[in-house]
Amino acid sequence: MNRFAALCCLGLVFVLATAFVDRPDPVEAKETVKWYTWEEAVEANKKAPKKFMIDIYTSWCGWCKVMDRKTFSDPKIAALLNKEFYPIKLDAEQKEEIIYNDHTFNYVGQGRRGVHTLAYSLLDGQMSYPSIVFMDESVKRIMVSKGFKNAKDFMQELQYTSGGHYTEKTFEEFKAQSK
């Protein structure tokens, strides 16, 4: 009986000791996108040049939220974005001003909703959400991708831009050759 009590106590001590050990949650162990603000990305790019991937969204855009949940949460997408790009979230209706290259971009109210002039500039005034803008290391636009993309389709866009294929062929040609 004493042996049984000793084993029970030892088991209880083990359970209590391991209950407080910090183990990574399997969901947390997946790679997630490290999002930057415009200013953070521009500053980081001065030290370590990379391409930019700008997710232009609004708080009311349903497809933007689906893309966050289904596309940007994909560990392979997150890994490639973090390695090759400065991923930026830009709210097309944000009120805070952004200063870049001695120009101030700000919010302009229009009717029920307004628009941030940086988002307007990046999309050439063709406002559609979600929209992804890819830019090279010198902050020159590579391409604009409008609408929701699932992880597979978005991965093609990431590979096209990160691999520099845009200097040789159109995205449509790249997609055709990738099949």
Tab-separated table of N, CA and C in Angstrom:
chain	number	residue	atom	x	y	z
A	1	MET	N	0.819	-1.186	0.000
A	1	MET	CA	0.000	0.000	0.000
A	1	MET	C	0.869	1.258	0.000
A	2	ASN	N	1.987	1.206	0.789
A	2	ASN	CA	2.883	2.358	0.833
A	2	ASN	C	3.490	2.643	-0.531
A	3	ARG	N	3.812	1.570	-1.269
A	3	ARG	CA	4.335	1.738	-2.624
A	3	ARG	C	3.321	2.440	-3.518
A	4	PHE	N	2.099	2.010	-3.407
A	4	PHE	CA	1.034	2.617	-4.216
A	4	PHE	C	0.890	4.107	-3.898
A	5	ALA	N	0.902	4.466	-2.648
A	5	ALA	CA	0.795	5.866	-2.233
A	5	ALA	C	1.989	6.661	-2.737
A	6	ALA	N	3.187	6.087	-2.672
A	6	ALA	CA	4.400	6.762	-3.149
A	6	ALA	C	4.316	6.990	-4.657
A	7	LEU	N	3.851	5.984	-5.394
A	7	LEU	CA	3.713	6.126	-6.848
A	7	LEU	C	2.672	7.182	-7.200
A	8	CYS	N	1.583	7.223	-6.454
A	8	CYS	CA	0.542	8.237	-6.684
A	8	CYS	C	1.100	9.634	-6.428
A	9	CYS	N	1.847	9.781	-5.350
A	9	CYS	CA	2.448	11.092	-5.029
A	9	CYS	C	3.446	11.495	-6.116
A	10	LEU	N	4.268	10.556	-6.540
A	10	LEU	CA	5.245	10.833	-7.587
A	10	LEU	C	4.539	11.231	-8.885
A	11	GLY	N	3.476	10.531	-9.217
A	11	GLY	CA	2.693	10.865	-10.417
A	11	GLY	C	2.071	12.251	-10.312
A	12	LEU	N	1.548	12.579	-9.145
A	12	LEU	CA	0.949	13.895	-8.921
A	12	LEU	C	1.995	15.003	-9.035
A	13	VAL	N	3.172	14.783	-8.493
A	13	VAL	CA	4.266	15.755	-8.591
A	13	VAL	C	4.638	15.952	-10.068
A	14	PHE	N	4.738	14.875	-10.825
A	14	PHE	CA	5.070	14.960	-12.252
A	14	PHE	C	4.007	15.747	-13.023
A	15	VAL	N	2.746	15.464	-12.774
A	15	VAL	CA	1.648	16.165	-13.450
A	15	VAL	C	1.689	17.648	-13.128
A	16	LEU	N	1.868	17.990	-11.864
A	16	LEU	CA	1.925	19.402	-11.477
A	16	LEU	C	3.150	20.106	-12.070
A	17	ALA	N	4.280	19.423	-12.087
A	17	ALA	CA	5.514	20.034	-12.611
A	17	ALA	C	5.397	20.298	-14.108
A	18	THR	N	4.796	19.383	-14.843
A	18	THR	CA	4.695	19.567	-16.299
A	18	THR	C	3.533	20.464	-16.699
A	19	ALA	N	2.595	20.686	-15.807
A	19	ALA	CA	1.446	21.534	-16.127
A	19	ALA	C	1.860	22.980	-16.335
A	20	PHE	N	2.937	23.389	-15.717
A	20	PHE	CA	3.357	24.773	-15.787
A	20	PHE	C	4.515	25.011	-16.759
A	21	VAL	N	4.894	23.982	-17.502
A	21	VAL	CA	5.948	24.129	-18.508
A	21	VAL	C	5.346	24.834	-19.721
A	22	ASP	N	6.050	25.825	-20.232
A	22	ASP	CA	5.564	26.598	-21.385
A	22	ASP	C	5.896	25.848	-22.675
A	23	ARG	N	4.873	25.268	-23.281
A	23	ARG	CA	5.047	24.550	-24.542
A	23	ARG	C	4.459	25.383	-25.671
A	24	PRO	N	5.124	25.417	-26.822
A	24	PRO	CA	4.541	26.172	-27.931
A	24	PRO	C	3.249	25.526	-28.405
A	25	ASP	N	2.265	26.335	-28.611
A	25	ASP	CA	0.998	25.882	-29.161
A	25	ASP	C	1.243	25.514	-30.624
A	26	PRO	N	0.749	24.355	-31.105
A	26	PRO	CA	0.981	23.985	-32.495
A	26	PRO	C	0.513	25.066	-33.469
A	27	VAL	N	-0.547	25.777	-33.139
A	27	VAL	CA	-1.027	26.842	-34.015
A	27	VAL	C	-0.044	28.010	-33.991
A	28	GLU	N	0.495	28.333	-32.796
A	28	GLU	CA	1.456	29.429	-32.688
A	28	GLU	C	2.771	29.088	-33.366
A	29	ALA	N	3.102	27.794	-33.458
A	29	ALA	CA	4.366	27.383	-34.045
A	29	ALA	C	4.400	27.666	-35.554
A	30	LYS	N	3.249	27.815	-36.177
A	30	LYS	CA	3.210	28.145	-37.603
A	30	LYS	C	3.745	29.548	-37.816
A	31	GLU	N	4.399	29.729	-38.947
A	31	GLU	CA	4.903	31.061	-39.268
A	31	GLU	C	3.743	31.978	-39.629
A	32	THR	N	3.811	33.200	-39.124
A	32	THR	CA	2.794	34.202	-39.443
A	32	THR	C	3.470	35.392	-40.112
A	33	VAL	N	2.694	36.169	-40.831
A	33	VAL	CA	3.226	37.327	-41.534
A	33	VAL	C	3.597	38.404	-40.518
A	34	LYS	N	4.786	38.961	-40.680
A	34	LYS	CA	5.198	40.105	-39.867
A	34	LYS	C	4.816	41.352	-40.664
A	35	TRP	N	3.732	41.992	-40.265
A	35	TRP	CA	3.227	43.160	-40.967
A	35	TRP	C	3.981	44.421	-40.559
A	36	TYR	N	4.199	45.291	-41.532
A	36	TYR	CA	4.864	46.567	-41.314
A	36	TYR	C	3.893	47.700	-41.638
A	37	THR	N	4.152	48.857	-41.054
A	37	THR	CA	3.495	50.068	-41.531
A	37	THR	C	4.323	50.559	-42.718
A	38	TRP	N	3.781	51.501	-43.470
A	38	TRP	CA	4.521	52.068	-44.597
A	38	TRP	C	5.870	52.628	-44.114
A	39	GLU	N	5.823	53.410	-43.043
A	39	GLU	CA	7.037	54.059	-42.539
A	39	GLU	C	8.072	53.034	-42.076
A	40	GLU	N	7.630	52.001	-41.367
A	40	GLU	CA	8.555	50.963	-40.899
A	40	GLU	C	9.234	50.252	-42.063
A	41	ALA	N	8.459	49.927	-43.094
A	41	ALA	CA	9.012	49.221	-44.253
A	41	ALA	C	10.013	50.080	-45.015
A	42	VAL	N	9.686	51.349	-45.214
A	42	VAL	CA	10.592	52.250	-45.920
A	42	VAL	C	11.903	52.380	-45.151
A	43	GLU	N	11.811	52.502	-43.840
A	43	GLU	CA	13.012	52.624	-43.004
A	43	GLU	C	13.833	51.333	-43.045
A	44	ALA	N	13.183	50.186	-42.911
A	44	ALA	CA	13.881	48.894	-42.948
A	44	ALA	C	14.533	48.663	-44.307
A	45	ASN	N	13.887	49.119	-45.364
A	45	ASN	CA	14.396	48.944	-46.721
A	45	ASN	C	15.716	49.692	-46.938
A	46	LYS	N	15.932	50.763	-46.181
A	46	LYS	CA	17.193	51.511	-46.290
A	46	LYS	C	18.371	50.663	-45.824
A	47	LYS	N	18.138	49.801	-44.838
A	47	LYS	CA	19.201	48.966	-44.280
A	47	LYS	C	19.316	47.626	-45.003
A	48	ALA	N	18.193	47.053	-45.360
A	48	ALA	CA	18.170	45.731	-46.014
A	48	ALA	C	17.117	45.770	-47.119
A	49	PRO	N	17.505	46.134	-48.339
A	49	PRO	CA	16.527	46.269	-49.432
A	49	PRO	C	15.795	44.954	-49.751
A	50	LYS	N	14.491	45.072	-49.852
A	50	LYS	CA	13.606	43.971	-50.272
A	50	LYS	C	12.458	44.591	-51.047
A	51	LYS	N	11.713	43.741	-51.706
A	51	LYS	CA	10.505	44.199	-52.392
A	51	LYS	C	9.416	44.487	-51.351
A	52	PHE	N	8.391	45.216	-51.788
A	52	PHE	CA	7.262	45.551	-50.940
A	52	PHE	C	6.020	44.818	-51.452
A	53	MET	N	5.199	44.334	-50.536
A	53	MET	CA	3.887	43.784	-50.859
A	53	MET	C	2.908	44.554	-49.986
A	54	ILE	N	2.060	45.366	-50.617
A	54	ILE	CA	1.161	46.239	-49.878
A	54	ILE	C	-0.267	45.724	-50.028
A	55	ASP	N	-0.847	45.348	-48.908
A	55	ASP	CA	-2.239	44.898	-48.863
A	55	ASP	C	-3.098	46.126	-48.567
A	56	ILE	N	-3.814	46.596	-49.589
A	56	ILE	CA	-4.696	47.753	-49.423
A	56	ILE	C	-6.097	47.217	-49.138
A	57	TYR	N	-6.617	47.579	-47.978
A	57	TYR	CA	-7.874	47.010	-47.484
A	57	TYR	C	-8.707	48.112	-46.828
A	58	THR	N	-9.913	47.749	-46.429
A	58	THR	CA	-10.735	48.609	-45.581
A	58	THR	C	-11.300	47.751	-44.457
A	59	SER	N	-11.740	48.392	-43.388
A	59	SER	CA	-12.288	47.655	-42.244
A	59	SER	C	-13.616	46.981	-42.583
A	60	TRP	N	-14.349	47.489	-43.565
A	60	TRP	CA	-15.663	46.945	-43.900
A	60	TRP	C	-15.619	45.916	-45.028
A	61	CYS	N	-14.455	45.652	-45.607
A	61	CYS	CA	-14.323	44.760	-46.762
A	61	CYS	C	-14.329	43.292	-46.328
A	62	GLY	N	-15.386	42.589	-46.680
A	62	GLY	CA	-15.506	41.171	-46.328
A	62	GLY	C	-14.440	40.299	-46.963
A	63	TRP	N	-14.151	40.514	-48.240
A	63	TRP	CA	-13.142	39.700	-48.928
A	63	TRP	C	-11.742	39.963	-48.385
A	64	CYS	N	-11.501	41.157	-47.867
A	64	CYS	CA	-10.214	41.465	-47.225
A	64	CYS	C	-10.034	40.576	-45.994
A	65	LYS	N	-11.101	40.409	-45.230
A	65	LYS	CA	-11.047	39.582	-44.022
A	65	LYS	C	-10.866	38.106	-44.383
A	66	VAL	N	-11.518	37.674	-45.458
A	66	VAL	CA	-11.359	36.284	-45.903
A	66	VAL	C	-9.913	36.058	-46.341
A	67	MET	N	-9.335	37.016	-47.036
A	67	MET	CA	-7.948	36.883	-47.478
A	67	MET	C	-7.004	36.825	-46.275
A	68	ASP	N	-7.273	37.614	-45.243
A	68	ASP	CA	-6.471	37.538	-44.013
A	68	ASP	C	-6.555	36.139	-43.410
A	69	ARG	N	-7.778	35.610	-43.332
A	69	ARG	CA	-8.014	34.315	-42.700
A	69	ARG	C	-7.493	33.144	-43.517
A	70	LYS	N	-7.675	33.187	-44.839
A	70	LYS	CA	-7.388	32.009	-45.655
A	70	LYS	C	-6.073	32.075	-46.422
A	71	THR	N	-5.640	33.257	-46.796
A	71	THR	CA	-4.450	33.372	-47.638
A	71	THR	C	-3.225	33.764	-46.824
A	72	PHE	N	-3.317	34.890	-46.130
A	72	PHE	CA	-2.158	35.364	-45.376
A	72	PHE	C	-1.829	34.474	-44.186
A	73	SER	N	-2.771	33.641	-43.752
A	73	SER	CA	-2.517	32.735	-42.631
A	73	SER	C	-1.806	31.456	-43.073
A	74	ASP	N	-1.697	31.228	-44.371
A	74	ASP	CA	-1.008	30.044	-44.883
A	74	ASP	C	0.482	30.141	-44.526
A	75	PRO	N	1.042	29.128	-43.857
A	75	PRO	CA	2.440	29.204	-43.414
A	75	PRO	C	3.443	29.382	-44.566
A	76	LYS	N	3.168	28.791	-45.723
A	76	LYS	CA	4.085	28.945	-46.871
A	76	LYS	C	4.042	30.373	-47.413
A	77	ILE	N	2.854	30.951	-47.446
A	77	ILE	CA	2.704	32.351	-47.877
A	77	ILE	C	3.442	33.247	-46.893
A	78	ALA	N	3.217	33.029	-45.597
A	78	ALA	CA	3.850	33.843	-44.566
A	78	ALA	C	5.370	33.750	-44.655
A	79	ALA	N	5.894	32.550	-44.846
A	79	ALA	CA	7.346	32.366	-44.915
A	79	ALA	C	7.946	33.119	-46.101
A	80	LEU	N	7.313	33.016	-47.259
A	80	LEU	CA	7.836	33.698	-48.447
A	80	LEU	C	7.702	35.219	-48.304
A	81	LEU	N	6.589	35.681	-47.788
A	81	LEU	CA	6.415	37.120	-47.565
A	81	LEU	C	7.484	37.654	-46.615
A	82	ASN	N	7.694	36.974	-45.506
A	82	ASN	CA	8.668	37.437	-44.520
A	82	ASN	C	10.097	37.407	-45.051
A	83	LYS	N	10.397	36.454	-45.902
A	83	LYS	CA	11.763	36.311	-46.423
A	83	LYS	C	12.065	37.320	-47.531
A	84	GLU	N	11.136	37.490	-48.466
A	84	GLU	CA	11.425	38.237	-49.690
A	84	GLU	C	10.833	39.643	-49.754
A	85	PHE	N	9.915	39.965	-48.856
A	85	PHE	CA	9.176	41.228	-48.954
A	85	PHE	C	9.120	41.943	-47.606
A	86	TYR	N	8.750	43.206	-47.689
A	86	TYR	CA	8.245	43.931	-46.532
A	86	TYR	C	6.734	43.960	-46.717
A	87	PRO	N	6.003	43.096	-46.012
A	87	PRO	CA	4.543	43.097	-46.125
A	87	PRO	C	3.945	44.284	-45.361
A	88	ILE	N	3.137	45.052	-46.039
A	88	ILE	CA	2.547	46.255	-45.454
A	88	ILE	C	1.032	46.143	-45.500
A	89	LYS	N	0.388	46.489	-44.401
A	89	LYS	CA	-1.074	46.634	-44.356
A	89	LYS	C	-1.355	48.118	-44.460
A	90	LEU	N	-2.159	48.505	-45.437
A	90	LEU	CA	-2.506	49.918	-45.612
A	90	LEU	C	-4.020	50.044	-45.691
A	91	ASP	N	-4.610	50.626	-44.658
A	91	ASP	CA	-6.047	50.876	-44.628
A	91	ASP	C	-6.333	52.035	-45.575
A	92	ALA	N	-7.102	51.783	-46.612
A	92	ALA	CA	-7.398	52.801	-47.623
A	92	ALA	C	-8.206	53.958	-47.067
A	93	GLU	N	-8.719	53.812	-45.847
A	93	GLU	CA	-9.506	54.875	-45.229
A	93	GLU	C	-8.877	55.366	-43.924
A	94	GLN	N	-7.594	55.084	-43.721
A	94	GLN	CA	-6.966	55.520	-42.471
A	94	GLN	C	-6.870	57.034	-42.401
A	95	LYS	N	-6.975	57.541	-41.196
A	95	LYS	CA	-6.980	58.990	-40.980
A	95	LYS	C	-5.570	59.555	-40.754
A	96	GLU	N	-4.614	58.718	-40.349
A	96	GLU	CA	-3.265	59.191	-40.054
A	96	GLU	C	-2.522	59.525	-41.345
A	97	GLU	N	-1.793	60.622	-41.309
A	97	GLU	CA	-1.018	61.008	-42.492
A	97	GLU	C	0.258	60.183	-42.586
A	98	ILE	N	0.759	60.065	-43.808
A	98	ILE	CA	2.016	59.379	-44.080
A	98	ILE	C	2.876	60.351	-44.880
A	99	ILE	N	4.095	60.532	-44.416
A	99	ILE	CA	5.025	61.407	-45.136
A	99	ILE	C	6.060	60.518	-45.814
A	100	TYR	N	6.198	60.691	-47.118
A	100	TYR	CA	7.156	59.889	-47.895
A	100	TYR	C	7.716	60.763	-49.009
A	101	ASN	N	9.033	60.766	-49.142
A	101	ASN	CA	9.716	61.558	-50.175
A	101	ASN	C	9.250	63.016	-50.182
A	102	ASP	N	9.202	63.617	-49.015
A	102	ASP	CA	8.809	65.023	-48.860
A	102	ASP	C	7.385	65.313	-49.330
A	103	HIS	N	6.554	64.294	-49.402
A	103	HIS	CA	5.150	64.484	-49.765
A	103	HIS	C	4.287	63.948	-48.629
A	104	THR	N	3.263	64.683	-48.276
A	104	THR	CA	2.348	64.253	-47.223
A	104	THR	C	1.099	63.655	-47.852
A	105	PHE	N	0.854	62.393	-47.511
A	105	PHE	CA	-0.355	61.700	-47.945
A	105	PHE	C	-1.310	61.703	-46.765
A	106	ASN	N	-2.577	62.028	-47.014
A	106	ASN	CA	-3.540	62.082	-45.919
A	106	ASN	C	-4.915	61.619	-46.375
A	107	TYR	N	-5.813	61.619	-45.420
A	107	TYR	CA	-7.190	61.192	-45.655
A	107	TYR	C	-7.981	62.349	-46.260
A	108	VAL	N	-8.770	62.023	-47.273
A	108	VAL	CA	-9.658	63.009	-47.891
A	108	VAL	C	-11.077	62.455	-47.799
A	109	GLY	N	-11.944	63.159	-47.104
A	109	GLY	CA	-13.323	62.730	-46.952
A	109	GLY	C	-14.115	62.944	-48.236
A	110	GLN	N	-14.942	61.946	-48.582
A	110	GLN	CA	-15.804	62.022	-49.766
A	110	GLN	C	-17.106	61.298	-49.442
A	111	GLY	N	-18.196	62.012	-49.364
A	111	GLY	CA	-19.488	61.369	-49.082
A	111	GLY	C	-19.449	60.593	-47.783
A	112	ARG	N	-19.975	59.363	-47.823
A	112	ARG	CA	-19.998	58.523	-46.628
A	112	ARG	C	-18.605	58.069	-46.220
A	113	ARG	N	-17.754	57.846	-47.206
A	113	ARG	CA	-16.407	57.349	-46.936
A	113	ARG	C	-15.407	58.224	-47.659
A	114	GLY	N	-14.214	58.199	-47.153
A	114	GLY	CA	-13.143	58.921	-47.815
A	114	GLY	C	-12.065	57.943	-48.249
A	115	VAL	N	-10.920	58.499	-48.600
A	115	VAL	CA	-9.822	57.657	-49.056
A	115	VAL	C	-8.502	58.296	-48.636
A	116	HIS	N	-7.546	57.451	-48.336
A	116	HIS	CA	-6.202	57.928	-48.037
A	116	HIS	C	-5.484	58.145	-49.369
A	117	THR	N	-4.824	59.277	-49.504
A	117	THR	CA	-4.233	59.620	-50.801
A	117	THR	C	-3.069	58.709	-51.189
A	118	LEU	N	-2.415	58.039	-50.229
A	118	LEU	CA	-1.374	57.067	-50.607
A	118	LEU	C	-2.012	55.863	-51.290
A	119	ALA	N	-3.104	55.359	-50.724
A	119	ALA	CA	-3.814	54.238	-51.355
A	119	ALA	C	-4.314	54.649	-52.733
A	120	TYR	N	-4.857	55.844	-52.824
A	120	TYR	CA	-5.359	56.366	-54.100
A	120	TYR	C	-4.236	56.433	-55.139
A	121	SER	N	-3.086	56.902	-54.709
A	121	SER	CA	-1.935	57.020	-55.605
A	121	SER	C	-1.422	55.644	-56.054
A	122	LEU	N	-1.304	54.714	-55.104
A	122	LEU	CA	-0.799	53.379	-55.439
A	122	LEU	C	-1.714	52.645	-56.411
A	123	LEU	N	-3.028	52.920	-56.328
A	123	LEU	CA	-4.003	52.231	-57.179
A	123	LEU	C	-4.443	53.090	-58.371
A	124	ASP	N	-3.744	54.187	-58.616
A	124	ASP	CA	-4.105	55.097	-59.714
A	124	ASP	C	-5.574	55.488	-59.675
A	125	GLY	N	-6.115	55.646	-58.485
A	125	GLY	CA	-7.492	56.084	-58.317
A	125	GLY	C	-8.534	55.014	-58.588
A	126	GLN	N	-8.117	53.802	-58.934
A	126	GLN	CA	-9.062	52.707	-59.206
A	126	GLN	C	-9.223	51.893	-57.921
A	127	MET	N	-10.045	52.403	-57.044
A	127	MET	CA	-10.187	51.838	-55.710
A	127	MET	C	-11.008	50.551	-55.738
A	128	SER	N	-10.397	49.488	-55.284
A	128	SER	CA	-11.012	48.168	-55.247
A	128	SER	C	-10.336	47.407	-54.112
A	129	TYR	N	-11.135	46.682	-53.316
A	129	TYR	CA	-10.583	46.009	-52.146
A	129	TYR	C	-10.983	44.544	-52.123
A	130	PRO	N	-10.051	43.672	-51.742
A	130	PRO	CA	-8.650	43.963	-51.480
A	130	PRO	C	-7.880	44.204	-52.782
A	131	SER	N	-6.828	44.967	-52.676
A	131	SER	CA	-5.874	45.151	-53.771
A	131	SER	C	-4.482	44.974	-53.201
A	132	ILE	N	-3.656	44.277	-53.944
A	132	ILE	CA	-2.269	44.061	-53.549
A	132	ILE	C	-1.393	44.817	-54.541
A	133	VAL	N	-0.479	45.612	-54.005
A	133	VAL	CA	0.474	46.337	-54.844
A	133	VAL	C	1.857	45.779	-54.543
A	134	PHE	N	2.541	45.334	-55.579
A	134	PHE	CA	3.911	44.854	-55.450
A	134	PHE	C	4.843	45.950	-55.949
A	135	MET	N	5.888	46.225	-55.171
A	135	MET	CA	6.866	47.241	-55.541
A	135	MET	C	8.266	46.666	-55.379
A	136	ASP	N	9.192	47.157	-56.200
A	136	ASP	CA	10.565	46.669	-56.097
A	136	ASP	C	11.312	47.369	-54.965
A	137	GLU	N	12.585	47.055	-54.836
A	137	GLU	CA	13.397	47.587	-53.738
A	137	GLU	C	13.558	49.101	-53.801
A	138	SER	N	13.423	49.678	-54.981
A	138	SER	CA	13.527	51.139	-55.097
A	138	SER	C	12.146	51.793	-55.074
A	139	VAL	N	11.152	51.053	-54.612
A	139	VAL	CA	9.779	51.509	-54.398
A	139	VAL	C	9.113	51.934	-55.718
A	140	LYS	N	9.393	51.174	-56.768
A	140	LYS	CA	8.718	51.359	-58.053
A	140	LYS	C	7.727	50.216	-58.222
A	141	ARG	N	6.549	50.566	-58.680
A	141	ARG	CA	5.480	49.573	-58.789
A	141	ARG	C	5.820	48.492	-59.817
A	142	ILE	N	5.614	47.253	-59.405
A	142	ILE	CA	5.778	46.099	-60.292
A	142	ILE	C	4.427	45.755	-60.905
A	143	MET	N	3.422	45.580	-60.039
A	143	MET	CA	2.083	45.254	-60.522
A	143	MET	C	1.063	45.456	-59.421
A	144	VAL	N	-0.192	45.547	-59.835
A	144	VAL	CA	-1.331	45.640	-58.925
A	144	VAL	C	-2.191	44.401	-59.165
A	145	SER	N	-2.594	43.765	-58.088
A	145	SER	CA	-3.447	42.586	-58.157
A	145	SER	C	-4.727	42.895	-57.393
A	146	LYS	N	-5.842	42.902	-58.087
A	146	LYS	CA	-7.119	43.264	-57.464
A	146	LYS	C	-7.941	42.022	-57.140
A	147	GLY	N	-8.630	42.099	-56.009
A	147	GLY	CA	-9.568	41.046	-55.641
A	147	GLY	C	-8.962	39.968	-54.766
A	148	PHE	N	-9.841	39.142	-54.228
A	148	PHE	CA	-9.446	38.031	-53.368
A	148	PHE	C	-8.618	37.016	-54.146
A	149	LYS	N	-7.583	36.505	-53.501
A	149	LYS	CA	-6.764	35.425	-54.066
A	149	LYS	C	-6.647	34.332	-53.016
A	150	ASN	N	-6.862	33.090	-53.436
A	150	ASN	CA	-6.609	31.989	-52.516
A	150	ASN	C	-5.093	31.786	-52.412
A	151	ALA	N	-4.662	30.939	-51.502
A	151	ALA	CA	-3.225	30.765	-51.248
A	151	ALA	C	-2.473	30.294	-52.490
A	152	LYS	N	-3.042	29.378	-53.241
A	152	LYS	CA	-2.362	28.847	-54.438
A	152	LYS	C	-2.134	29.952	-55.473
A	153	ASP	N	-3.167	30.714	-55.771
A	153	ASP	CA	-3.043	31.787	-56.767
A	153	ASP	C	-2.129	32.906	-56.279
A	154	PHE	N	-2.224	33.222	-55.000
A	154	PHE	CA	-1.380	34.281	-54.460
A	154	PHE	C	0.085	33.852	-54.444
A	155	MET	N	0.336	32.573	-54.194
A	155	MET	CA	1.708	32.056	-54.212
A	155	MET	C	2.337	32.281	-55.590
A	156	GLN	N	1.563	32.110	-56.651
A	156	GLN	CA	2.083	32.364	-58.003
A	156	GLN	C	2.510	33.819	-58.155
A	157	GLU	N	1.710	34.737	-57.631
A	157	GLU	CA	2.053	36.163	-57.717
A	157	GLU	C	3.321	36.461	-56.917
A	158	LEU	N	3.442	35.835	-55.756
A	158	LEU	CA	4.643	36.030	-54.940
A	158	LEU	C	5.882	35.490	-55.649
A	159	GLN	N	5.760	34.329	-56.261
A	159	GLN	CA	6.895	33.742	-56.973
A	159	GLN	C	7.265	34.575	-58.204
A	160	TYR	N	6.281	35.095	-58.884
A	160	TYR	CA	6.510	35.942	-60.052
A	160	TYR	C	7.278	37.201	-59.670
A	161	THR	N	6.851	37.854	-58.605
A	161	THR	CA	7.494	39.107	-58.213
A	161	THR	C	8.806	38.874	-57.474
A	162	SER	N	8.832	37.934	-56.544
A	162	SER	CA	10.065	37.716	-55.763
A	162	SER	C	11.190	37.183	-56.641
A	163	GLY	N	10.843	36.397	-57.656
A	163	GLY	CA	11.850	35.823	-58.550
A	163	GLY	C	12.315	36.770	-59.643
A	164	GLY	N	11.755	37.972	-59.705
A	164	GLY	CA	12.166	38.938	-60.724
A	164	GLY	C	11.671	38.618	-62.119
A	165	HIS	N	10.725	37.700	-62.242
A	165	HIS	CA	10.214	37.295	-63.558
A	165	HIS	C	9.529	38.443	-64.295
A	166	TYR	N	9.063	39.435	-63.552
A	166	TYR	CA	8.377	40.584	-64.146
A	166	TYR	C	9.289	41.380	-65.076
A	167	THR	N	10.596	41.193	-64.968
A	167	THR	CA	11.523	41.904	-65.864
A	167	THR	C	11.602	41.240	-67.237
A	168	GLU	N	11.126	39.983	-67.339
A	168	GLU	CA	11.249	39.217	-68.574
A	168	GLU	C	9.929	38.916	-69.265
A	169	LYS	N	8.844	38.823	-68.490
A	169	LYS	CA	7.562	38.392	-69.064
A	169	LYS	C	6.399	38.931	-68.263
A	170	THR	N	5.238	38.885	-68.886
A	170	THR	CA	4.028	39.306	-68.189
A	170	THR	C	3.615	38.212	-67.194
A	171	PHE	N	2.739	38.581	-66.275
A	171	PHE	CA	2.263	37.607	-65.311
A	171	PHE	C	1.486	36.493	-66.012
A	172	GLU	N	0.727	36.839	-67.042
A	172	GLU	CA	-0.033	35.834	-67.791
A	172	GLU	C	0.913	34.824	-68.446
A	173	GLU	N	2.024	35.295	-69.012
A	173	GLU	CA	3.013	34.385	-69.605
A	173	GLU	C	3.634	33.494	-68.533
A	174	PHE	N	3.932	34.079	-67.381
A	174	PHE	CA	4.507	33.320	-66.278
A	174	PHE	C	3.548	32.217	-65.817
A	175	LYS	N	2.262	32.577	-65.662
A	175	LYS	CA	1.264	31.587	-65.241
A	175	LYS	C	1.162	30.451	-66.251
A	176	ALA	N	1.156	30.781	-67.540
A	176	ALA	CA	1.044	29.768	-68.592
A	176	ALA	C	2.233	28.809	-68.552
A	177	GLN	N	3.418	29.329	-68.292
A	177	GLN	CA	4.612	28.485	-68.239
A	177	GLN	C	4.683	27.682	-66.951
A	178	SER	N	3.998	28.118	-65.910
A	178	SER	CA	4.034	27.441	-64.609
A	178	SER	C	3.108	26.245	-64.542
A	179	LYS	N	2.230	26.087	-65.520
A	179	LYS	CA	1.251	24.976	-65.474
A	179	LYS	C	1.884	23.663	-65.786
